[in-house]
Coordinates of C-alpha atoms and ligand atoms in Angstrom, one line a residue:
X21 CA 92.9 108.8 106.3
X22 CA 95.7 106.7 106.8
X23 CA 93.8 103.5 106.4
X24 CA 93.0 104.3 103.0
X25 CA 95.9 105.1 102.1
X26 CA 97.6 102.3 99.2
X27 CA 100.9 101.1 99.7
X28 CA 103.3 101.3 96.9
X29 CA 107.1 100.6 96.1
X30 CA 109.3 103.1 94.9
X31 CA 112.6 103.7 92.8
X32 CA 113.9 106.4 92.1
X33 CA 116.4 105.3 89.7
X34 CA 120.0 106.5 88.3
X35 CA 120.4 109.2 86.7
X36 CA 118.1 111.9 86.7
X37 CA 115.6 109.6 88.2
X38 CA 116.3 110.6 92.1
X39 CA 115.5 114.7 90.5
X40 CA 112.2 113.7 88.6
X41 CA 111.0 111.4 91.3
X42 CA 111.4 114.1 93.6
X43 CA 109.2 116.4 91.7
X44 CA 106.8 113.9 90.8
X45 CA 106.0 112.8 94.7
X46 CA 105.5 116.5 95.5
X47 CA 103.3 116.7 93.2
X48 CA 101.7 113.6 94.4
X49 CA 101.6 115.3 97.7
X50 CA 100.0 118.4 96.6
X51 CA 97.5 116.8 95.2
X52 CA 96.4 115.0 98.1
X53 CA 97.0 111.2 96.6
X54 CA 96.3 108.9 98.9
X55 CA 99.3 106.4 99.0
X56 CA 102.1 105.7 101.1
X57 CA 105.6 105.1 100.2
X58 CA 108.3 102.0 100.7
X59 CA 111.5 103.0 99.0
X60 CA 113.5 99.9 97.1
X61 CA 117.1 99.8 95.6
X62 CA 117.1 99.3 91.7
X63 CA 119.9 99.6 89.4
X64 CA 123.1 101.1 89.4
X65 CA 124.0 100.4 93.0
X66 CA 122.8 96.9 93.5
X67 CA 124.4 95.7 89.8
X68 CA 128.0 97.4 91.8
X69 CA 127.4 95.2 94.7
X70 CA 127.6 92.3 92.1
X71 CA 123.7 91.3 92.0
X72 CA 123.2 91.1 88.4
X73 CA 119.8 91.7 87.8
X74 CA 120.1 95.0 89.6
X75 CA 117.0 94.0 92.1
X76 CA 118.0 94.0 95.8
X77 CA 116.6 91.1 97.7
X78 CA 114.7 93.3 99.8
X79 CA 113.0 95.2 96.9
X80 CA 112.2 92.3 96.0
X81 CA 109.9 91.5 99.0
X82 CA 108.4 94.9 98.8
X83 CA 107.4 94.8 95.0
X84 CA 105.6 91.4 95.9
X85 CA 103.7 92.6 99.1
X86 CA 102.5 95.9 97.6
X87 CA 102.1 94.7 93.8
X88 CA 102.9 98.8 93.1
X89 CA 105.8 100.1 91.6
X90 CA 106.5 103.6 90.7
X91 CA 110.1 103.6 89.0
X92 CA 112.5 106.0 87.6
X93 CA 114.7 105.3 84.5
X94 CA 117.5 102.6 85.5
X95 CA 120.9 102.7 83.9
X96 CA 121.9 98.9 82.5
X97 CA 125.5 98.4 82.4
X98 CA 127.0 97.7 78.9
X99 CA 127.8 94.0 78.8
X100 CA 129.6 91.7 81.4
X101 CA 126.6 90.0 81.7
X102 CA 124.5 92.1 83.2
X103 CA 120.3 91.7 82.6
X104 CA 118.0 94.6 82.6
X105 CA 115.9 95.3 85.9
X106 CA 112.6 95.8 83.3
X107 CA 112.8 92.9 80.9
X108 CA 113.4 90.7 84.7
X109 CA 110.5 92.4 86.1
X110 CA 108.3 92.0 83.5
X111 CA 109.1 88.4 83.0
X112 CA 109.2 87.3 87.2
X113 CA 106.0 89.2 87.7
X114 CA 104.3 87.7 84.7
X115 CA 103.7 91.8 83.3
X116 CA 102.2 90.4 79.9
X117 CA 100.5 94.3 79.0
X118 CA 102.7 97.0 78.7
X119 CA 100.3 100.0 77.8
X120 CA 101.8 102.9 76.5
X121 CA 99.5 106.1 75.5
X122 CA 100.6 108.9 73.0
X123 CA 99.6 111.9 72.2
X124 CA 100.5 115.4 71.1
X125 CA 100.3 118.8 72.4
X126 CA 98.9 120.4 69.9
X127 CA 99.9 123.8 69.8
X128 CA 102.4 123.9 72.6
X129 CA 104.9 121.1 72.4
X130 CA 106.3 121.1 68.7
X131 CA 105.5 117.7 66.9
X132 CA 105.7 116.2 63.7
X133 CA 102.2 115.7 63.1
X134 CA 99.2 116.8 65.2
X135 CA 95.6 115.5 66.6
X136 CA 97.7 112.0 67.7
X137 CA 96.1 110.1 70.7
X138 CA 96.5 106.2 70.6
X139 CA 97.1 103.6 73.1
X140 CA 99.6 100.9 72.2
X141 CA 98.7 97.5 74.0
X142 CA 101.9 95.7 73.8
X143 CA 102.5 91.8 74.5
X144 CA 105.4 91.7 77.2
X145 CA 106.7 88.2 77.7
X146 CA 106.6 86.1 74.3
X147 CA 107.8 86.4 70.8
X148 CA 111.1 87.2 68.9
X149 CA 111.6 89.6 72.3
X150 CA 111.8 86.6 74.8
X151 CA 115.1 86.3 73.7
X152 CA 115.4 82.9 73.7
X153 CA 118.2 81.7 71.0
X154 CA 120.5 78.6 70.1
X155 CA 123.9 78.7 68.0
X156 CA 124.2 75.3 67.1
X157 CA 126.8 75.1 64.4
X158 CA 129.6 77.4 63.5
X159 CA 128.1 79.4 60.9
X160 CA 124.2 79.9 62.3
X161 CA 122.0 80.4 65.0
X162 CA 118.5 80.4 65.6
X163 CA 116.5 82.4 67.5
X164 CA 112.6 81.3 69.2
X165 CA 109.4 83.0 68.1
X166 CA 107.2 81.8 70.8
X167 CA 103.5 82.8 70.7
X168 CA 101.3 81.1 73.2
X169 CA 97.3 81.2 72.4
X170 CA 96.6 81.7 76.3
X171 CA 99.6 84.8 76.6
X172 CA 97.8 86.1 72.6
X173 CA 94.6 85.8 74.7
X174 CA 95.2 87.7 77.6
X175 CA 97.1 90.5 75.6
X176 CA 94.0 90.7 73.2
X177 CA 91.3 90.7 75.5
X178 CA 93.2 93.3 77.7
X179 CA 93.4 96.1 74.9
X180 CA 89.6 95.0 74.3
X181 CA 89.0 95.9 77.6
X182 CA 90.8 98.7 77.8
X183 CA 89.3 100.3 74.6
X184 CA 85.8 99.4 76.1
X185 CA 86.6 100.8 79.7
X186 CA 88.3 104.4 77.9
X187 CA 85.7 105.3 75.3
X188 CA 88.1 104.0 72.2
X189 CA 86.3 103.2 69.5
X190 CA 88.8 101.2 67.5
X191 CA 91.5 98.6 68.0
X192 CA 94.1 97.5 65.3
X193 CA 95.7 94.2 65.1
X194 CA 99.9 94.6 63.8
X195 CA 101.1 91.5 62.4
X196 CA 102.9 89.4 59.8
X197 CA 100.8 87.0 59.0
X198 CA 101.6 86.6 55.4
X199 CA 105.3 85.0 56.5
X200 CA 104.6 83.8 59.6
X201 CA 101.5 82.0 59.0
X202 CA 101.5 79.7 62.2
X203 CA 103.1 82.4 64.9
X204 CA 101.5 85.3 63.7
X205 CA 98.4 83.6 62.2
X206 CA 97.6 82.5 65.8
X207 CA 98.1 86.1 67.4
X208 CA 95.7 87.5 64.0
X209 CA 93.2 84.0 64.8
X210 CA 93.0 84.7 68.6
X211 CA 92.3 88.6 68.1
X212 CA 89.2 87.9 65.6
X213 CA 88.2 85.4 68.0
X214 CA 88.3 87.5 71.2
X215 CA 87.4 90.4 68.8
X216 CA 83.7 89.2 68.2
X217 CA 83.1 89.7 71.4
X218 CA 83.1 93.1 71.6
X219 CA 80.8 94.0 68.4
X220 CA 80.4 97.8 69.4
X221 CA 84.7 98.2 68.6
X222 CA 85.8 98.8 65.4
X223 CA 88.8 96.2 64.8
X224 CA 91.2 96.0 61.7
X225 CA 94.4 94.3 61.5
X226 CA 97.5 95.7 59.5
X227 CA 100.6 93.5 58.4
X228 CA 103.2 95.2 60.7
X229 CA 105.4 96.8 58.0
X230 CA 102.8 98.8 56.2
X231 CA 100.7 99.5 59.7
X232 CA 104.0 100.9 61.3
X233 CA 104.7 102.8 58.4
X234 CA 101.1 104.8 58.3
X235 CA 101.8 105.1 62.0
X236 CA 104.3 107.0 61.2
X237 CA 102.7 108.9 58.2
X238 CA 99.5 109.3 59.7
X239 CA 99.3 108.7 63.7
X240 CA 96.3 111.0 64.3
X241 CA 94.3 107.8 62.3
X242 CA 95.3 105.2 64.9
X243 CA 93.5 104.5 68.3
X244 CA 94.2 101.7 70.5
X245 CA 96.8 99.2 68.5
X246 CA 97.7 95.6 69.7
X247 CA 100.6 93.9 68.7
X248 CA 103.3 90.9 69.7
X249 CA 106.5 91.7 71.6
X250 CA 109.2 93.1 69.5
X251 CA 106.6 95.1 66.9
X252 CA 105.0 96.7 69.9
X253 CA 108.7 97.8 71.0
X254 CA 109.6 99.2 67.4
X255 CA 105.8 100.6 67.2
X256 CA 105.7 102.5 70.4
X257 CA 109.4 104.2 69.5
X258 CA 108.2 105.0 66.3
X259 CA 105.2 106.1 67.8
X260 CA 106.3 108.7 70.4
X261 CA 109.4 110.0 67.9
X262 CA 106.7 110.9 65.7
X263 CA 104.4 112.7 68.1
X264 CA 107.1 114.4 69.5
X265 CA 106.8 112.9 73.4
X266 CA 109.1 110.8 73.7
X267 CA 110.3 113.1 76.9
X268 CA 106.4 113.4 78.1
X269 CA 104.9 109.7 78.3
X270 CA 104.5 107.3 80.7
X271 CA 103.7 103.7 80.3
X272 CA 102.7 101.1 82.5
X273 CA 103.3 97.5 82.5
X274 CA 100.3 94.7 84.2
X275 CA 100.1 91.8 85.2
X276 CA 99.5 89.4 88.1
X277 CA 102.1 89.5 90.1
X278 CA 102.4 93.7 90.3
X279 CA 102.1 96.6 87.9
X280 CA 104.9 98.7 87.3
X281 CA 104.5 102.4 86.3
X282 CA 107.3 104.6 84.6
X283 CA 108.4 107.5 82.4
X284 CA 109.1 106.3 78.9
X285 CA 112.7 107.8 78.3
X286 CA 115.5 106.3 80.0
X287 CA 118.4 107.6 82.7
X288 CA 119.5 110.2 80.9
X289 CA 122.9 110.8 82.2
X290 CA 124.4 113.6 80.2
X291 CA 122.2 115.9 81.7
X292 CA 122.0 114.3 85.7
X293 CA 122.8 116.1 88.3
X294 CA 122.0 119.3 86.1
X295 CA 118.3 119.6 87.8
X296 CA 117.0 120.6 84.5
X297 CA 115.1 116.9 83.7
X298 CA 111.3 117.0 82.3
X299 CA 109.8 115.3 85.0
X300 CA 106.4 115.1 82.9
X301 CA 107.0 111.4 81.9
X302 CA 107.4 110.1 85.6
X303 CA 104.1 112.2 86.4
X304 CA 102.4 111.0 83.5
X305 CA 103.0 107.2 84.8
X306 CA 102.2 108.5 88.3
X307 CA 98.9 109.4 86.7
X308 CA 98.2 106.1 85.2
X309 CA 98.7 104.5 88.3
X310 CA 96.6 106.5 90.0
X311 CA 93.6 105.6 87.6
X312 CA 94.9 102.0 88.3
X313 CA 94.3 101.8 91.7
X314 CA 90.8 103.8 91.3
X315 CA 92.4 106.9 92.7
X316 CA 90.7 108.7 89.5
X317 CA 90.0 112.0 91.1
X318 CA 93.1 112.7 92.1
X319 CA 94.7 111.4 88.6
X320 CA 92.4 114.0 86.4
X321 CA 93.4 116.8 88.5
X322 CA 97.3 116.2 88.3
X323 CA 96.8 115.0 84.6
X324 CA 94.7 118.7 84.1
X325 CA 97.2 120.5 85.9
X326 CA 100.1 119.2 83.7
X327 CA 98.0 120.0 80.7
X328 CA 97.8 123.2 81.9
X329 CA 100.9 123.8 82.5
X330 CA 102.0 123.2 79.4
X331 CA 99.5 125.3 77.8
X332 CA 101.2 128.4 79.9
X333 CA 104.1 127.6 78.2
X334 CA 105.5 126.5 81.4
X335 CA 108.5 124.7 80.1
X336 CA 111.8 122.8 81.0
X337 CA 114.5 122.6 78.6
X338 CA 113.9 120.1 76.4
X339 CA 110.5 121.6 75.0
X340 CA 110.8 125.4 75.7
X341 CA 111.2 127.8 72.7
X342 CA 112.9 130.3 75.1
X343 CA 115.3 128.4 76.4
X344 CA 116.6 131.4 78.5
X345 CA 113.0 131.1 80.4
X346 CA 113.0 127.4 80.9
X347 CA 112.5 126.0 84.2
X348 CA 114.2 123.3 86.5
X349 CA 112.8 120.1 87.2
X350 CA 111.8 121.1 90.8
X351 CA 110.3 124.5 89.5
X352 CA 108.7 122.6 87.1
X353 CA 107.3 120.5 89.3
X354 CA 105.9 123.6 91.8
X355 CA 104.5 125.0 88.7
X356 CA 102.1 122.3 88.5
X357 CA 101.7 121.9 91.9
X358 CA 100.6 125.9 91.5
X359 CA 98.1 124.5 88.7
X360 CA 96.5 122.2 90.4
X361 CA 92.5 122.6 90.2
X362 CA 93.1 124.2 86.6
X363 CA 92.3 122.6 83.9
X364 CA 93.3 122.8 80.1
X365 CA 91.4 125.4 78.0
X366 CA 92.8 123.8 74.2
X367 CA 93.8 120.6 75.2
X368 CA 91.6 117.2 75.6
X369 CA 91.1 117.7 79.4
X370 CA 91.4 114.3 82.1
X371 CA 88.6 113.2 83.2
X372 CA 87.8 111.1 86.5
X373 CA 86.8 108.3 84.5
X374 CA 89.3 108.8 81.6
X375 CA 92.5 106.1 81.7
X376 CA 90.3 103.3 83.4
X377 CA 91.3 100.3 84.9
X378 CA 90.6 97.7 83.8
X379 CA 89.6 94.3 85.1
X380 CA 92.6 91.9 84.3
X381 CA 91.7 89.4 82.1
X382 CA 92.2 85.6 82.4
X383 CA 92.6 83.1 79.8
X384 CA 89.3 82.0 78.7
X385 CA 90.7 78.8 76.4
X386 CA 89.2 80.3 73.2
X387 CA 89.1 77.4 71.0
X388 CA 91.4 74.7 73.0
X389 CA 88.5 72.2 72.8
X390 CA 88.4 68.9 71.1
X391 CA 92.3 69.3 69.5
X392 CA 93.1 65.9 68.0
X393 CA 97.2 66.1 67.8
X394 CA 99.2 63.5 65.5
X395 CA 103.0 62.9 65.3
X396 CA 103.6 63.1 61.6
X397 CA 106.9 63.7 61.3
X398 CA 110.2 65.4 62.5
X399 CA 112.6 68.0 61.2
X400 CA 116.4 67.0 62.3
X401 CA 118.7 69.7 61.9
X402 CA 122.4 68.6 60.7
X403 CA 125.8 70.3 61.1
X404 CA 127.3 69.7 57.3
X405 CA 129.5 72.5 56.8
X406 CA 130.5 73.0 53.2
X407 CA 128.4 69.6 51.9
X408 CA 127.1 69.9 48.3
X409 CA 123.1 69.4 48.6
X410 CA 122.7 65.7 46.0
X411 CA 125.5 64.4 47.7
X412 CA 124.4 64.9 51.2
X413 CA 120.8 64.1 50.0
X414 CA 121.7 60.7 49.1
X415 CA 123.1 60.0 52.3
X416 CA 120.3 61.8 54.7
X417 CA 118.3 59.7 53.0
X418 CA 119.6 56.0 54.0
X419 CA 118.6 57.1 57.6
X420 CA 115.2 56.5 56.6
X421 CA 113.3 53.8 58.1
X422 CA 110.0 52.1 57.2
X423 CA 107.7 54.3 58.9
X424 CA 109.3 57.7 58.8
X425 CA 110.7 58.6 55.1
X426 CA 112.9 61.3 53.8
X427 CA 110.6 63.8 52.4
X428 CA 112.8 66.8 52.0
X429 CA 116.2 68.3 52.5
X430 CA 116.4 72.1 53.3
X431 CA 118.5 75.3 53.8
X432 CA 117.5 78.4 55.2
X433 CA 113.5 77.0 54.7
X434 CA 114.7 76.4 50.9
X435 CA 114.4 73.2 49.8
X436 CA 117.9 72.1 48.2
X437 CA 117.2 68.2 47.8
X438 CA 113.8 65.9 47.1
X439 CA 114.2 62.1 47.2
X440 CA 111.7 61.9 45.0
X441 CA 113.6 63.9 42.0
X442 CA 117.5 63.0 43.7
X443 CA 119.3 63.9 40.6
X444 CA 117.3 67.9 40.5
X445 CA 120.2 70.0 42.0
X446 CA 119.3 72.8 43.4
X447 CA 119.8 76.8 41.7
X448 CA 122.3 77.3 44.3
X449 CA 123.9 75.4 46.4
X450 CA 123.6 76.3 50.4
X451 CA 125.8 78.3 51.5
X452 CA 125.6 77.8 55.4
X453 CA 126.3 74.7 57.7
X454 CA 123.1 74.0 59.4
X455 CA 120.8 71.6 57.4
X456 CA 117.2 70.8 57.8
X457 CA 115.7 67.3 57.1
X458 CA 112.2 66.4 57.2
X459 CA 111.1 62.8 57.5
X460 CA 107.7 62.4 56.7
X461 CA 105.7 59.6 58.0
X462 CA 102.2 57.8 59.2
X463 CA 100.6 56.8 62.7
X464 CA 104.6 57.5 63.9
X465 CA 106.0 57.0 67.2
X466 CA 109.2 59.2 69.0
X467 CA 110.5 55.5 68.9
X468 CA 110.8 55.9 64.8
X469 CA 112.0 59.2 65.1
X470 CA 114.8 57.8 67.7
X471 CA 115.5 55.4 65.0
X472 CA 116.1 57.9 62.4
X473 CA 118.5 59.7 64.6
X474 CA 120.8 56.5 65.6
X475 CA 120.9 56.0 61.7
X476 CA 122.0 59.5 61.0
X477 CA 124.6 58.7 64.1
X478 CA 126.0 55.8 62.8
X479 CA 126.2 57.3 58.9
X480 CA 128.5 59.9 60.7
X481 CA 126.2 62.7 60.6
X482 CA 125.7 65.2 63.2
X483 CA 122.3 65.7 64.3
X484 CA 122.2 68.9 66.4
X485 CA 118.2 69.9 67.1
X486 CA 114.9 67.9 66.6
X487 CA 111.1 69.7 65.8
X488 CA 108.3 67.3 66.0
X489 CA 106.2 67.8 63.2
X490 CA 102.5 67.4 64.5
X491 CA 99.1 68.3 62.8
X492 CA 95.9 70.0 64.9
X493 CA 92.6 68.4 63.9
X494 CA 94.7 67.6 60.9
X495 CA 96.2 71.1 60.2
X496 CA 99.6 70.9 59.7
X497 CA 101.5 72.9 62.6
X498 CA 104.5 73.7 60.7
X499 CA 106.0 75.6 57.9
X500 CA 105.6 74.1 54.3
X501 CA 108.6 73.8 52.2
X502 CA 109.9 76.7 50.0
X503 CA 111.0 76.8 46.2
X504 CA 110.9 72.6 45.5
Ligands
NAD623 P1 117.6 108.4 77.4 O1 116.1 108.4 77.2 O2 118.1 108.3 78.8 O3 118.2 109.8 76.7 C1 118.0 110.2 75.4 C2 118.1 111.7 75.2 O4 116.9 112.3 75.7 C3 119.2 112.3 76.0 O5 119.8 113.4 75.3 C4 118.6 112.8 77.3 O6 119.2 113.9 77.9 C5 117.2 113.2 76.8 N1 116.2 113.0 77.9 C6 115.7 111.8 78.3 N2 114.8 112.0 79.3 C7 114.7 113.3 79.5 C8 114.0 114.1 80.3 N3 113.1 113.6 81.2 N4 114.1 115.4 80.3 C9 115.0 116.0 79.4 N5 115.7 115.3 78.5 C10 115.6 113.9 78.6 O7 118.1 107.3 76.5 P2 119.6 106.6 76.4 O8 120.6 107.7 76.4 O9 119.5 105.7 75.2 O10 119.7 105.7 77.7 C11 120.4 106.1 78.9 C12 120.3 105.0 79.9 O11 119.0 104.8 80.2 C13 120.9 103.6 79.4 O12 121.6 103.0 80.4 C14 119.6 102.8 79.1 O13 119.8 101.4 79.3 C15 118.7 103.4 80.2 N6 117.2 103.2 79.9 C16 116.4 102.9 80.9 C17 115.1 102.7 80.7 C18 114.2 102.3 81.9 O14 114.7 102.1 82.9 N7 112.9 102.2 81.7 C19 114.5 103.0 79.4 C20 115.4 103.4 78.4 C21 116.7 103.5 78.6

């Protein structure tokens, strides 16, 4: 017995993470899961002892060796420099899925709106959410929108997979391809690609501000949804406010270096200590995990039991009507120990194969054949705080040299000055420091773009940041101009 058993990591968090974890591995127990337990140190202790990422070095081992983690909620320190355990974990472990389900209880959880079962397929390491910015002037700073066709790839053939592996019939595409036409074009390119692969899914795609507002409206129409980064962060909130579980839901994040299971809802301090926590969100992840590691017997009959609790109106706090006749966490936790073997008569039941795993995917190079990539111009961003756009113009445009031309000069992607036309002012004149100019060339070399820049140095202007300007089997790979 014991040589089946799976090895895993576990955290039990801050908070009331130590009271739901204690629930959820009875539970676990009961049920007759076959997995053995290495404790780690997360959080709140280990950022005290000065490590700032809140990982003790020997958790770190563990989480490598077993490639399991269950966790409980970790409290981040406000400020001083402190990162968050999850965004490091993701990113060190190269977690690129974070899958979150969410569903109502119709009938016996109150919720906003009912019939609501989708899967949201989040990317975890790129985009607006990789937090990688510059201040390079006084006045502005930039932050990077990074999309990677190989990270779009993986992301989009997982929630494929997944929808295949789980019975889902339908996966929508959230993005913003309208604005973002190169970024967000490429994540929208990549999932039609990847998409025709699987021709018995239904696939749409929604710009993200309209697709997150029917989620809210109507989340009983959605199924599995794929998105970048950041919308997938807003989504999934927006998601679980509106089906009422936030409280309930697990998630999981996968990768290659080790999965990481946990509740959705955070440390929840005001009410630790108290022993009156939902622990359903922790056992919700520990049932996830349990269909990831092929343990799907044992996942359907905790997953049942839960339901089944519920349905006896078998409540803590936070979703009983009576509060007088709520239970504690740890009563809680017995009462679906006491379930266990029951299964749900009103609500969709688990089943052994429900919650699949599924195979991770690897990067298949999509369409990364026979690129041709030409150097046909740069964008050099300036520091000219307070300059009036024909004046400045005139002189950006004596750092042109034969082979690489001034073509445009811009603020805030508006275009404020055009050699061509260098008496047109512009509507308004820019109102921030950081300048944009583009010199446009032919069959260019970094050597005529380090030529620019010396001029631009020795007219006394202050270049601060470069972008190459390249085409793709002649597609430009950068934004046109805006209002010239
Ligand atoms: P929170 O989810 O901890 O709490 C929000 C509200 O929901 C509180 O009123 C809380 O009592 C209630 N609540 C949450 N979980 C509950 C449960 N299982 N049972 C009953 N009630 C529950 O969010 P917050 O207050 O914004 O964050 C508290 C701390 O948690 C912060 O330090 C934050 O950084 C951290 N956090 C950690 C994670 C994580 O580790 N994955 C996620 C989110 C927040």
């Amino acid at each position: 017995m014991c040589a089946n058993k799976v090895k895993i990591s576990v955290a039990k968090g801050d908070g009331i993470g130590p009271e739901i974890m204690a629930a959820t591995l009875e539970v676990l127990q009961a049920a007759g899961a076959a997995l053995e337990y290495e404790y780690v140190e997360l959080g709140e202790q280990v950022f005290k002892r000065g490590i700032m990422n809140g990982i003790d070095p020997a958790a770190w081992e563990s989480i490598r060796t077993n490639r399991l983690l269950l966790k409980s909620p970790i409290t981040t320190p406000q400020g001083g420099g402190y990162k968050s355990v999850n965004v490091t974990m993701r990113k060190a472990f190269g977690q690129f899925a974070n899958v979150r389900p969410v569903r109502t209880f119709d009938g016996f959880v109150p919720s906003k709106h009912q019939g609501v079962d989708m899967v949201i397929v989040r990317e975890n390491e790129e985009s607006l959410y990789a937090g990688i910015e510059y201040r390079q002037t006084r006045d502005t700073c930039h932050g990077v929108k990074l999309v990677s066709r190989t990270g779009t790839e993986l992301i989009v053939r997982y929630a494929f997979e997944y929808a295949r592996a789980n019975g889902r019939k339908r996966v929508t595409c959230l993005i913003k391809d309208n604005i973002m036409k190169i970024t967000d074009g490429l994540f929208h390119q990549v999932f039609d690609l990847v998409g025709a692969e699987y021709p018995d899914l239904i696939k749409d795609s929604m710009i993200v501000d309209i697709g997150m507002a029917r989620v809210a409206d109507t989340p009983e129409k959605f199924d599995v949804i794929v998105t970048e980064n950041l919308y997938g962060d807003i989504v999934s909130d927006i998601a679980s406010q509106v089906a009422g579980s936030v409280g309930l839901a697990g998630s999981m994040n996968l990768g290659e270096g080790c999965a990481m299971f946990e509740a959705v809802h955070g440390s929840a301090p005001d009410i630790a200590g108290k022993g009156i926590a939902n622990p359903s969100g922790l056992i919700n992840a520990a049932v996830l995990m349990l269909y990831h590691i092929g343990q799907g017997e044992v996942a359907a009959k905790i997953g049942n039991a839960l339901l089944y609790t519920l349905e006896a109106g078998q409540h803590t706090g936070d979703i009983a009507v009576d509060k007088a006749k709520a239970l504690s966490t740890s009563q809680f936790g017995q009462a679906v120990i006491g379930n266990l073997g029951k299964a749900p008569s009103k609500l969709k039941a688990f089943s052994t194969g429900s919650g699949k795993a599924v195979k991770m995917p690897s990067a298949q190079a999509t369409t990364q054949s026979s690129r041709t990539k030409a150097l046909v111009g740069v964008d050099v961003f300036i520091d000219a705080a307070h300059a009036k756009a024909l004046e400045l113009g005139a002189k950006v445009n004596m750092a042109s040299v034969p082979a690489l031309k001034l073509d445009l000069l811009s603020s805030r992607g508006l275009a404020m000055f055009d050699p061509k036309q260098p008496t047109k002012a512009p509507e308004t004149e820019a109102v921030t420091d950081l300048w944009a100019c583009r010199f446009s060339g032919e069959n260019i070399s970094n050597h005529d773009v380090r030529q620019v820049l010396a001029n631009l140095e020795g007219l006394g202007i202050e270049w601060v940041k470069t972008e190459n300007l390249y085409t793709f089997d002649g597609m430009a790979g950068f934004s046109g101009r805006h209002g010239g």
